Coordinates of C-alpha atoms in Angstrom, one line a residue:
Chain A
X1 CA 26.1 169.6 -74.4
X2 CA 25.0 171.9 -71.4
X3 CA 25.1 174.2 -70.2
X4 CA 24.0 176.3 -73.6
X5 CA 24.6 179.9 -72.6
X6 CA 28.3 179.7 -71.4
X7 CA 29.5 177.4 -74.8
X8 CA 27.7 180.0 -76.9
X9 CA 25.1 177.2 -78.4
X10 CA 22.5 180.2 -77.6
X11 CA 22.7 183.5 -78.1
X12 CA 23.2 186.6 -74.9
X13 CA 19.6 187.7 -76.2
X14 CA 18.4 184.2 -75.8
X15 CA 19.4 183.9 -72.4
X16 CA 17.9 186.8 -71.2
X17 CA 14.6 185.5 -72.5
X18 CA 14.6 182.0 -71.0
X19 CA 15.5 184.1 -68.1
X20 CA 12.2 185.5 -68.2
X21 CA 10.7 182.6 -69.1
X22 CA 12.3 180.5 -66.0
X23 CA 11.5 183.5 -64.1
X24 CA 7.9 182.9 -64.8
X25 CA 7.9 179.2 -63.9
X26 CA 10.0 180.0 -60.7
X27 CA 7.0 182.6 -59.6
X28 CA 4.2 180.6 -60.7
X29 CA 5.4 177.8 -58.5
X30 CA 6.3 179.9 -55.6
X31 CA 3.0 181.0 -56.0
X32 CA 1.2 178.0 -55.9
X33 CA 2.9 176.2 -52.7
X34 CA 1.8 179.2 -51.2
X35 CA 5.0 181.0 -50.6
X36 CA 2.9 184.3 -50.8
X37 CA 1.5 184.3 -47.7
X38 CA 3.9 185.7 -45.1
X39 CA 1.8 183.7 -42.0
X40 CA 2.3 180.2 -44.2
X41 CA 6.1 181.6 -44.8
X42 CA 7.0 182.3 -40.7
X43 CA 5.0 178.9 -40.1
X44 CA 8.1 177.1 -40.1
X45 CA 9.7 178.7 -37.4
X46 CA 6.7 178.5 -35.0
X47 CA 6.1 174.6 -36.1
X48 CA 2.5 175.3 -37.4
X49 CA 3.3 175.4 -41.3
X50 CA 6.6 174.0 -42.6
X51 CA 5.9 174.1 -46.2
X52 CA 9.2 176.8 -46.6
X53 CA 11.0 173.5 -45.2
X54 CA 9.6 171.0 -47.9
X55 CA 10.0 173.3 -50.4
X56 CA 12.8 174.4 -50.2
X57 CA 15.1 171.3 -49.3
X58 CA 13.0 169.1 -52.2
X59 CA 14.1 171.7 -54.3
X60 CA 17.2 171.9 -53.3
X61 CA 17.9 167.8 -53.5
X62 CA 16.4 167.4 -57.0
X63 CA 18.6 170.3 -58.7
X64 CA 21.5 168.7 -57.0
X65 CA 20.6 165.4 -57.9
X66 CA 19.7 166.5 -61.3
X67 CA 23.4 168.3 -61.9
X68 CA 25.1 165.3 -60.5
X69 CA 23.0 163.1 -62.9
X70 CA 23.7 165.3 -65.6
X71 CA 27.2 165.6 -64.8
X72 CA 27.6 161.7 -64.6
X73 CA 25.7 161.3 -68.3
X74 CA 27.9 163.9 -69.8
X75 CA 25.1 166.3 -70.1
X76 CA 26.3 169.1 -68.6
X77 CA 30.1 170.2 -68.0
X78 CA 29.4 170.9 -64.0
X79 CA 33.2 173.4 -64.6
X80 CA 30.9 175.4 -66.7
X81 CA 28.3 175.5 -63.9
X82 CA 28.6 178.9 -61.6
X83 CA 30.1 177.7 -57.8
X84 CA 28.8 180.9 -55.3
X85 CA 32.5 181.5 -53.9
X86 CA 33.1 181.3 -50.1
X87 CA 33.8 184.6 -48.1
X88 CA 33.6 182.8 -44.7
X89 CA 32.6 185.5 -42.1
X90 CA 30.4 188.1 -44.5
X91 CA 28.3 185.0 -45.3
X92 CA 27.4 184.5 -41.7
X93 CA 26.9 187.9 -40.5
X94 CA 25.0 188.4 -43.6
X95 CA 23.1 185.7 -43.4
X96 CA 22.4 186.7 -39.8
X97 CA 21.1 190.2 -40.5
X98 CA 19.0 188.7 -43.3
X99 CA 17.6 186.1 -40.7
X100 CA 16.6 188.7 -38.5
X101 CA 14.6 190.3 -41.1
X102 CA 12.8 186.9 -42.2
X103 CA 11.4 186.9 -38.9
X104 CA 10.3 190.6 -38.7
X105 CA 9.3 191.0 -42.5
X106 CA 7.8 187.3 -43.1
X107 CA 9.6 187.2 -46.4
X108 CA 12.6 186.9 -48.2
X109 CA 13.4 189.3 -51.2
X110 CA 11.9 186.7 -54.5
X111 CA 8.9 185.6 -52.0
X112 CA 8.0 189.1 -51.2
X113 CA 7.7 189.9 -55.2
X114 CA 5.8 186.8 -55.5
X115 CA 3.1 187.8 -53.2
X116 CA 3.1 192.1 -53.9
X117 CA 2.4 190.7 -57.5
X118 CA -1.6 188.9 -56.4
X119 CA -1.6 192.0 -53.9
X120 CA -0.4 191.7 -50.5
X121 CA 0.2 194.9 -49.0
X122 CA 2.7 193.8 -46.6
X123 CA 5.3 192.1 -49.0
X124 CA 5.0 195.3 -50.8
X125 CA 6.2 196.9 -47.8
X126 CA 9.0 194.4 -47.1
X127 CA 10.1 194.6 -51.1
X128 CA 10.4 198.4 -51.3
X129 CA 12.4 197.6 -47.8
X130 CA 15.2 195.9 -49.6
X131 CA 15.6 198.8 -52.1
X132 CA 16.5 200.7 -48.7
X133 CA 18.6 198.4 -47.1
X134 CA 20.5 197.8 -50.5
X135 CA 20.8 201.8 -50.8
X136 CA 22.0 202.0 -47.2
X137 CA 25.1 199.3 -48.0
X138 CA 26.0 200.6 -51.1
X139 CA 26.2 204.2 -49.7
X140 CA 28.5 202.5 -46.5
X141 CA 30.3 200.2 -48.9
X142 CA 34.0 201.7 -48.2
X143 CA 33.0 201.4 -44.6
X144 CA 32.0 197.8 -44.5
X145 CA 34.7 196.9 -47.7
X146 CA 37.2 195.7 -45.8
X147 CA 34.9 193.2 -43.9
X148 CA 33.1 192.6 -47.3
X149 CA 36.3 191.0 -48.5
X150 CA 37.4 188.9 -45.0
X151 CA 37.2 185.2 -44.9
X152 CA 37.9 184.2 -48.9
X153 CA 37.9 180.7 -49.7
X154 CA 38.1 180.1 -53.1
X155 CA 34.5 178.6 -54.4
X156 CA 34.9 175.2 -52.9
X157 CA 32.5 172.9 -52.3
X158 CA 30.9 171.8 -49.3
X159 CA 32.3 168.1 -49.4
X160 CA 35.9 168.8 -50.9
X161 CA 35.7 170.5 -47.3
X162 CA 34.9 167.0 -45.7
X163 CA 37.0 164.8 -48.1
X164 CA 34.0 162.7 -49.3
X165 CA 33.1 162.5 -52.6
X166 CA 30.6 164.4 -54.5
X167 CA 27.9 161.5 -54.0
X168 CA 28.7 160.5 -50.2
X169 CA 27.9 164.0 -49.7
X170 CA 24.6 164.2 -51.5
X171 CA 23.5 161.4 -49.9
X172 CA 24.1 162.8 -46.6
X173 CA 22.2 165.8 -47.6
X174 CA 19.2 163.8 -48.6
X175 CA 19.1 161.4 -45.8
X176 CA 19.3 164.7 -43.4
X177 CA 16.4 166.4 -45.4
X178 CA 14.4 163.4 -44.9
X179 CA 14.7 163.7 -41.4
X180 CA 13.8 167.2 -41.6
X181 CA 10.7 166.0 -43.8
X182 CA 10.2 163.3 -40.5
X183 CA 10.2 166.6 -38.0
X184 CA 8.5 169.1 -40.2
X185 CA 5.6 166.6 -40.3
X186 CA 5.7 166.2 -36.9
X187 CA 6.0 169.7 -35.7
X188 CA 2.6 170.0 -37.4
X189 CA 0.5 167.6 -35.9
X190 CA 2.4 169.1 -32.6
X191 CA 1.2 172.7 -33.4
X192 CA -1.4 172.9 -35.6
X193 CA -3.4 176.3 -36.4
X194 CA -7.2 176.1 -37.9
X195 CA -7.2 179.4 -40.0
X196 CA -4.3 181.6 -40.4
Chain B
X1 CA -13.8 180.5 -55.9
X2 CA -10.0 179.7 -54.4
X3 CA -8.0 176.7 -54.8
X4 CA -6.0 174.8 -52.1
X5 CA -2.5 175.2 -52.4
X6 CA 0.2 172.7 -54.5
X7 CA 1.5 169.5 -52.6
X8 CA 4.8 170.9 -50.9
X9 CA 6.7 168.3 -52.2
X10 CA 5.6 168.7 -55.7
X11 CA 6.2 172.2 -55.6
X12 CA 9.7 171.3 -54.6
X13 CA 10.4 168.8 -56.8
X14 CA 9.1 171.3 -59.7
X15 CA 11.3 174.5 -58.6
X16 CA 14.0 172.3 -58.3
X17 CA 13.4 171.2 -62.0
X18 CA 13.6 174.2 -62.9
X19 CA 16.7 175.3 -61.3
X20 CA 17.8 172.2 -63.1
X21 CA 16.7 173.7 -66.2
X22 CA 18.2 177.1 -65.8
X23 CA 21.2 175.5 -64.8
X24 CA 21.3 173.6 -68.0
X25 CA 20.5 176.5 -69.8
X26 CA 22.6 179.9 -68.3
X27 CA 25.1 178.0 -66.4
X28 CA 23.7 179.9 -63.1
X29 CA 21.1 179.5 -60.7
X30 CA 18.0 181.5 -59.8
X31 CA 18.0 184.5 -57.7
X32 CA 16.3 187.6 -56.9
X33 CA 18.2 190.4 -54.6
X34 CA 20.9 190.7 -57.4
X35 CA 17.7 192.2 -59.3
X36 CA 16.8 195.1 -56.9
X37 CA 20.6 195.8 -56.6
X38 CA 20.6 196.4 -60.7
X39 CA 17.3 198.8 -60.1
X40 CA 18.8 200.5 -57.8
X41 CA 22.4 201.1 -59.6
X42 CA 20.8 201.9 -62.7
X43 CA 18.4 204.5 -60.6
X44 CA 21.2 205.8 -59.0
X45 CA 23.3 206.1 -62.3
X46 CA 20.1 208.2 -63.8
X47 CA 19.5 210.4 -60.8
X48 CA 23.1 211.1 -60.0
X49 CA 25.7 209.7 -62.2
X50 CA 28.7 211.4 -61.0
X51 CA 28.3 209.9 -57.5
X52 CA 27.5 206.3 -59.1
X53 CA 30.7 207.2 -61.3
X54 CA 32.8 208.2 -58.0
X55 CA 31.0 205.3 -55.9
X56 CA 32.6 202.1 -55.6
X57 CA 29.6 200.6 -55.0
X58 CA 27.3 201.5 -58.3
X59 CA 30.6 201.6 -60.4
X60 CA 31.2 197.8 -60.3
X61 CA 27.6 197.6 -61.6
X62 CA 27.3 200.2 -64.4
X63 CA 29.3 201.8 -66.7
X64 CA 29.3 203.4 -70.6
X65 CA 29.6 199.4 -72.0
X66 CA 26.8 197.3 -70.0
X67 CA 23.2 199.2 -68.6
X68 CA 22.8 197.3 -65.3
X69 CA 19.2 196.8 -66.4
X70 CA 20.5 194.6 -69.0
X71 CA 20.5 191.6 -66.4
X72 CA 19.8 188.4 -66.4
X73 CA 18.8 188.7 -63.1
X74 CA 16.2 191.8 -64.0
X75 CA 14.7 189.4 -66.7
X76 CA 14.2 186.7 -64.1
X77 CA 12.4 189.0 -61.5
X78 CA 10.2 190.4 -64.2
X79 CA 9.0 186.8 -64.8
X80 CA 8.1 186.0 -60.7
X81 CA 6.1 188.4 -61.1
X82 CA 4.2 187.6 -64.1
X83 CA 4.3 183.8 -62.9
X84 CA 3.1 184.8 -59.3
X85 CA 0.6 187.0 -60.7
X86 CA -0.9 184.0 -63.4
X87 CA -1.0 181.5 -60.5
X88 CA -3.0 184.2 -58.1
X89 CA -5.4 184.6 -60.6
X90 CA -6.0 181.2 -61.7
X91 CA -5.8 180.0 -57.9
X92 CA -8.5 182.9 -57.3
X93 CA -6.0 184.6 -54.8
X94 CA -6.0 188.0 -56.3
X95 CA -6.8 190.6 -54.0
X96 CA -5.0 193.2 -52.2
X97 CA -4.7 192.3 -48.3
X98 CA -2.4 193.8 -45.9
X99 CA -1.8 190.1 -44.5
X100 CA -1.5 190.1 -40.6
X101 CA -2.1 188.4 -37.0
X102 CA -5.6 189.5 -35.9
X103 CA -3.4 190.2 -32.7
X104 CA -1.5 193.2 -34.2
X105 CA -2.5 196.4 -36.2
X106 CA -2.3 196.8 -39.8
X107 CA 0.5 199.5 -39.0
X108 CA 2.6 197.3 -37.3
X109 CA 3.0 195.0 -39.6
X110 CA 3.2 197.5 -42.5
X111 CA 6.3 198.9 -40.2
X112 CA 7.5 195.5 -39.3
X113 CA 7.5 194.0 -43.2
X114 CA 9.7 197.5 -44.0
X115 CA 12.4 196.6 -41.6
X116 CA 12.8 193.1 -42.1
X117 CA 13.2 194.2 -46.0
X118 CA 15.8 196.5 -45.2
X119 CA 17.0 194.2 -42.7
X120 CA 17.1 191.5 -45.7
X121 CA 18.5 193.8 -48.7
X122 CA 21.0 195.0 -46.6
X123 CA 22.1 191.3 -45.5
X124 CA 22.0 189.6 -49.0
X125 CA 24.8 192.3 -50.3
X126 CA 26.9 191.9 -47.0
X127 CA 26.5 188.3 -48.0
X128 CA 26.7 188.3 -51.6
X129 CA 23.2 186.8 -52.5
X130 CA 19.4 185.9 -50.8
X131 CA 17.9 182.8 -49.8
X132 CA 17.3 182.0 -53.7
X133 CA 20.8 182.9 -55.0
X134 CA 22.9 182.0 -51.8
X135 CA 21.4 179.7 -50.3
X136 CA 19.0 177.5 -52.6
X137 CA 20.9 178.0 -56.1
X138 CA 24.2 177.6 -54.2
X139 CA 23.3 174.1 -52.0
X140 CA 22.5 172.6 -55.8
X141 CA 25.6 173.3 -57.0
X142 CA 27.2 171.9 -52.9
X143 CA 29.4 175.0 -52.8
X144 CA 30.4 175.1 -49.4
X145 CA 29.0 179.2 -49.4
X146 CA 24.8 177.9 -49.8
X147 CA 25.2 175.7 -46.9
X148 CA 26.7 178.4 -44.5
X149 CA 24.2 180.8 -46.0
X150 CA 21.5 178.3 -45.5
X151 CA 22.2 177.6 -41.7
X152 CA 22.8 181.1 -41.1
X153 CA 19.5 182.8 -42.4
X154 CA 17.1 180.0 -41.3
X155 CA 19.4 179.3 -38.0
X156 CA 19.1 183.1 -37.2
X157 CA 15.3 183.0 -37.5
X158 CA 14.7 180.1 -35.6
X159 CA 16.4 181.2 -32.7
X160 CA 14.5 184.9 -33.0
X161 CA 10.8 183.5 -33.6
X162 CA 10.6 183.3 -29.7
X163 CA 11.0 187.1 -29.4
X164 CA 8.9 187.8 -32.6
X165 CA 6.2 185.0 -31.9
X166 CA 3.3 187.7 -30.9
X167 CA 3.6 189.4 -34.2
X168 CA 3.0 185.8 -35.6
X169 CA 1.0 183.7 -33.1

């Protein structure tokens, strides 16, 4: 059955409005967790607020769950599905220098749309940021090409890496997000901020 | 009058529906970077097409066939907006704030919000894709790529709070 786009059940000009439309849903929740408020945001990292942590890894767990569900029902063909390929060592570094700026900016890039859209000034800042930084890459591309295109894996996945199954592997992932829940919770009581 | 924020874990629970839902739909994930890049190539392409026609860079991303603003990714980004804008108003959280530590000036953390989104655009190309389209949209689908993304980003900024912490705290 699913998923529609890539078995041509709907149309390109479809797609790109139920993009629009999830894009609405996808800010409207962001939104209302809170996710545009950089000092909520950077909580996690100082203990005080770790709604980024519950967020995200909920999120994260029910899509998975839901594809593996989906996949097990026969409602989705999961070889259909995109798989983000694996370039080993531009993935870190990159994920480093984008760490860095998380820290320093308070946002990532969808966050910092989020909140310039009900007005803060700040995410403003940090989103006409990434139209520099993206400008300063493409312009050093042949420099940093060669790097670009190091460490290629394939798209595996995480557990074919492990040799567990599919399921194993989920289950790991939610029984270690739990215990992230567990500390999250904890690191709040342990920190806490009145007015921020 | 403003309203308290969503329970976390509903929020997550209802982002991660809909990434469900887009997955069932597009066959992809959500994302947002990927969206700037398309501005920027098709800005590029306007201002000064023979160097995005020369680049290897902006060539990959336009060309006479396919306008890079023709994007799923585009479509998407316009749509945070509107949503993030619907639930400011309803939430009464409307208002334009420069939101910072009562410790630091407003400059500063105009400044510091700059770097850390060059900082960020610069990282998600280097590793093909942000915290939404790396690392949430690709732990969904377990591809090896999210996870290392993941750990990266948020491992990175962990260990760097401690030198950032007055800015914050």
């Amino acid at each position: 059955m699913g998923p529609l786009f890539p078995q041509e059940i709907i149309s390109g000009n479809w797609n790109l409005f139920l993009a629009f439309i999830m894009g609405i849903l996808f800010g409207f929740i962001l939104e209302q967790a809170g996710f545009s408020s950089s000092r909520k945001l950077v909580g996690v990292f100082y203990g005080y607020d770790t709604v980024v942590l519950k967020v995200f890894l909920t999120a994260a767990v029910t899509a998975m769950l839901g594809l593996l569900y989906f996949s097990l029902f026969g409602w989705i063909d999961l070889s259909l599905v995109y798989v983000n390929p694996t370039y080993l060592w531009p993935t870190i570094v990159g994920g480093i220098i984008m760490g860095v700026g998380f820290i320093m900016g308070g946002y990532c890039p969808g966050t910092s749309l989020c909140a310039s859209a009900i007005g803060k000034i700040d995410a403003m800042f940090f989103f006409g940021g990434i139209f520099i930084g993206i400008f300063f890459f493409a312009e050093g591309y042949p420099l940093v090409k060669h790097f670009y295109m190091s460490g290629f894996m394939g798209a595996p996945k995480a557990y074919e890496l492990l040799g567990i199954s599919g399921g194993v592997f989920a289950l790991l992932v939610i029984i270690a997000a739990a215990l992230m829940f567990w500390g999250g919770e904890w690191a709040e009581k342990k920190f806490p901020r009145e007015e921020y | 009058m403003r309203l308290k924020h969503m329970n976390p874990y509903l929020a997550g629970v209802l982002l991660g529906l809909t990434l469900l839902l887009t997955f069932f739909i597009s066959g992809r994930g959500l994302g947002a970077s990927g969206a700037v890049k398309k501005v920027l190539v098709a800005a590029v392409a306007t201002a000064a097409p023979e160097h995005a026609a020369e680049s290897a860079f902006y060539s990959k991303y336009s060309g006479v066939d396919k306008h890079p603003l023709r994007a799923w990714l585009v479509f998407e980004m316009l749509g945070v907006a509107i949503g993030g804008f619907l639930s400011g108003a309803i939430a009464g959280r409307l208002k334009f704030r420069n939101e910072h530590s009562p410790k630091i000036t407003s400059k500063r953390r105009a400044v510091l919000a700059g770097i850390g989104g060059i900082l960020f655009g610069f990282g998600s190309q280097l590793g093909r894709g942000c915290t939404s389209g790396s690392a949430l949209t690709g732990m969904a689908v377990l591809s090896l790529q999210g996870f290392i993304a993941m750990m990266s980003i948020f491992g990175t900024a962990f260990i760097m709070a401690y030198f950032f912490r007055k800015n914050w705290i």
